[in-house]
Each structure stands twice: as structure tokens, then as C-alpha cells.
Coordinates of C-alpha atoms in Angstrom, one line a residue:
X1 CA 8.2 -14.8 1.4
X2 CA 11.0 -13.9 4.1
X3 CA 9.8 -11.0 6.3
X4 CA 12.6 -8.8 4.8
X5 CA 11.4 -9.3 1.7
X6 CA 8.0 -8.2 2.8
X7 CA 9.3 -5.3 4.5
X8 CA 11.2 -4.2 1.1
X9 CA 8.0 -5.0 -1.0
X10 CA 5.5 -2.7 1.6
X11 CA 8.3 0.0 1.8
X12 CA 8.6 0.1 -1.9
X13 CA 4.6 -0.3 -2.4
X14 CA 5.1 3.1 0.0
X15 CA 7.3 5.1 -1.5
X16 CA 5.7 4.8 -4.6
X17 CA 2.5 5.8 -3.0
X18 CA 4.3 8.8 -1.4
X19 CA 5.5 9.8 -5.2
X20 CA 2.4 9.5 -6.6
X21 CA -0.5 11.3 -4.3
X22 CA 2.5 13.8 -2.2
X23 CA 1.3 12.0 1.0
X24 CA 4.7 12.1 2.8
X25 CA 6.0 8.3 4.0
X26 CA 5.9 9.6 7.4
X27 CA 2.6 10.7 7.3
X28 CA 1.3 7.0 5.8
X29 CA 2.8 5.4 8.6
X30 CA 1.8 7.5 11.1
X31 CA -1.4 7.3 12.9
X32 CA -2.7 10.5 11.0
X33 CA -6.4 10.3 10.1
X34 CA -6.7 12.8 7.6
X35 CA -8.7 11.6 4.4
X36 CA -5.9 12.3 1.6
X37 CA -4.0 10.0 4.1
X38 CA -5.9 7.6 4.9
X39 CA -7.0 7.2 0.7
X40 CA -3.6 6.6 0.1
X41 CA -2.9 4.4 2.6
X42 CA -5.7 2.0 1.9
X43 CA -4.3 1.8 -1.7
X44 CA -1.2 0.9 -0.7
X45 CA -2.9 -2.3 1.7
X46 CA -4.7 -3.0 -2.0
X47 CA -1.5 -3.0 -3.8
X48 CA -0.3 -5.1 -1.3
X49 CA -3.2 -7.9 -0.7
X50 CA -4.5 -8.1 -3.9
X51 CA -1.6 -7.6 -6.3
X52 CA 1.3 -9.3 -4.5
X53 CA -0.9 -11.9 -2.0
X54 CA 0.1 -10.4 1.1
X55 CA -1.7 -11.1 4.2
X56 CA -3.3 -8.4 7.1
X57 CA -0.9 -9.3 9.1
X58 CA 2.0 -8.4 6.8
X59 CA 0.6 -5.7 5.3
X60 CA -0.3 -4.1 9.1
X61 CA 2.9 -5.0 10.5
X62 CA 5.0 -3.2 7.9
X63 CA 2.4 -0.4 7.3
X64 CA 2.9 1.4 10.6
X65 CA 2.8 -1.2 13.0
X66 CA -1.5 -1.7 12.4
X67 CA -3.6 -4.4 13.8
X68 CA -5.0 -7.2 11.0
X69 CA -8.5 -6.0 11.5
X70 CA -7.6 -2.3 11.1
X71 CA -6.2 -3.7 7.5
X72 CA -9.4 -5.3 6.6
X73 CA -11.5 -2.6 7.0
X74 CA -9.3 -0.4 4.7
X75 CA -9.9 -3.1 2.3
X76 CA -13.4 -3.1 2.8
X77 CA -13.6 0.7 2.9
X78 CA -11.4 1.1 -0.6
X79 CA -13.9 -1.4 -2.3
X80 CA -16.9 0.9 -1.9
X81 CA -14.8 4.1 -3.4
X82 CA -15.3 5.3 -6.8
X83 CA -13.6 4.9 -10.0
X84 CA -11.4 7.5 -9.6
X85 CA -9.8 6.0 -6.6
X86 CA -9.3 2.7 -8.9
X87 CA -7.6 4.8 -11.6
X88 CA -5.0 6.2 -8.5
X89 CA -4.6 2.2 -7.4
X90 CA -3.4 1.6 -11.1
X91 CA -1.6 4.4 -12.0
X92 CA 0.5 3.5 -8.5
X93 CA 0.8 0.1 -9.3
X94 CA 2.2 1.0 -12.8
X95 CA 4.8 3.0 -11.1
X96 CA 5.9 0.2 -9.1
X97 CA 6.1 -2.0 -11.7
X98 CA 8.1 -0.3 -13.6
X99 CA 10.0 0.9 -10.8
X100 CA 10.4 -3.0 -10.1
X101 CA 11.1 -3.5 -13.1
X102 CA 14.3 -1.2 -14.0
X103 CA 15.7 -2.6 -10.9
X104 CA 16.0 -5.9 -12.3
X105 CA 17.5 -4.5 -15.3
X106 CA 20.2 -2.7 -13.3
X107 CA 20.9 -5.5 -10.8

């Protein structure tokens, strides 16, 4: 995948994230450690490894400029998280996927 196109994908993935949980963009690429944050920023590194195949460096390099390693342990961290933080990974995904989806349609 071309590096714009990962850089549209993550910023979408973002935006959506933003929409969902009210966590301004700014604030998920910022350095900001609050845990509302930081909860919404490791779903959107879940939305984008796991659903769409990107790597840590991808994902960290679009996601505020974040180190690969800093990546994996959000991934690691957001496995050991309840349900309910499962339920906001799908719900955003949804979003996106429609989102992506209407897109198409009007393209």
C-alpha cells in the first residue's frame, strides 16, 4: 500500500475514532496521556493492525509520529481490556465501514 494511502486510511481510522468517543483528533495525536485518550488511541492502532494489516511502523508514523515499540505495547495493553472496550473497537469499525463504504458509492 502507497504511504498516501496509508496516511488516508490512519486519518480516516482517526476521524472516526474522534466521532465516536469525542476525543478530539488533536488530542489523539498529541502526546497527551490521559486514559480516555490513550483508550482511544490504542483502538484506533487495533483498527489499524488487525483489521486492515498495517504494520507498527505505519500505524506509529501516521498516528502522531510514535515509535514501533510504543505501537506494540498499545496493542498489547488493548488485548488485556475488557469487553466493553471490544464493543467501542466494533462499533468504530462499523462506522468506518460504512463511512468507507458510501464513499465508494459517491465516487
Amino acid at each position: 500500500m502507497r504511504d498516501e494511502d496509508v496516511k488516508f486510511l490512519v486519518s480516516s481510522i482517526v476521524a472516526t475514532t474522534s466521532n465516536v468517543t469525542g476525543v478530539s483528533v488533536q488530542a489523539l495525536l498529541s502526546p497527551i496521556r490521559l486514559h480516555r485518550v490513550v483508550l482511544a488511541r490504542w483502538a484506533v492502532m487495533q483498527i489499524a493492525s488487525y483489521r486492515y494489516g498495517l504494520t507498527l511502523n505505519q500505524i506509529g508514523r501516521h498516528l502522531g509520529r510514535r515509535h514501533h515499540t510504543t505501537v506494540l505495547h498499545g496493542l498489547r495493553e488493548a488485548k488485556k481490556l475488557p469487553e466493553e472496550f471490544t464493543k467501542l473497537v466494533m462499533e468504530i469499525d462499523e462506522k468506518l465501514t460504512s463511512v468507507r463504504e458510501t464513499n465508494r458509492v459517491t465516487a
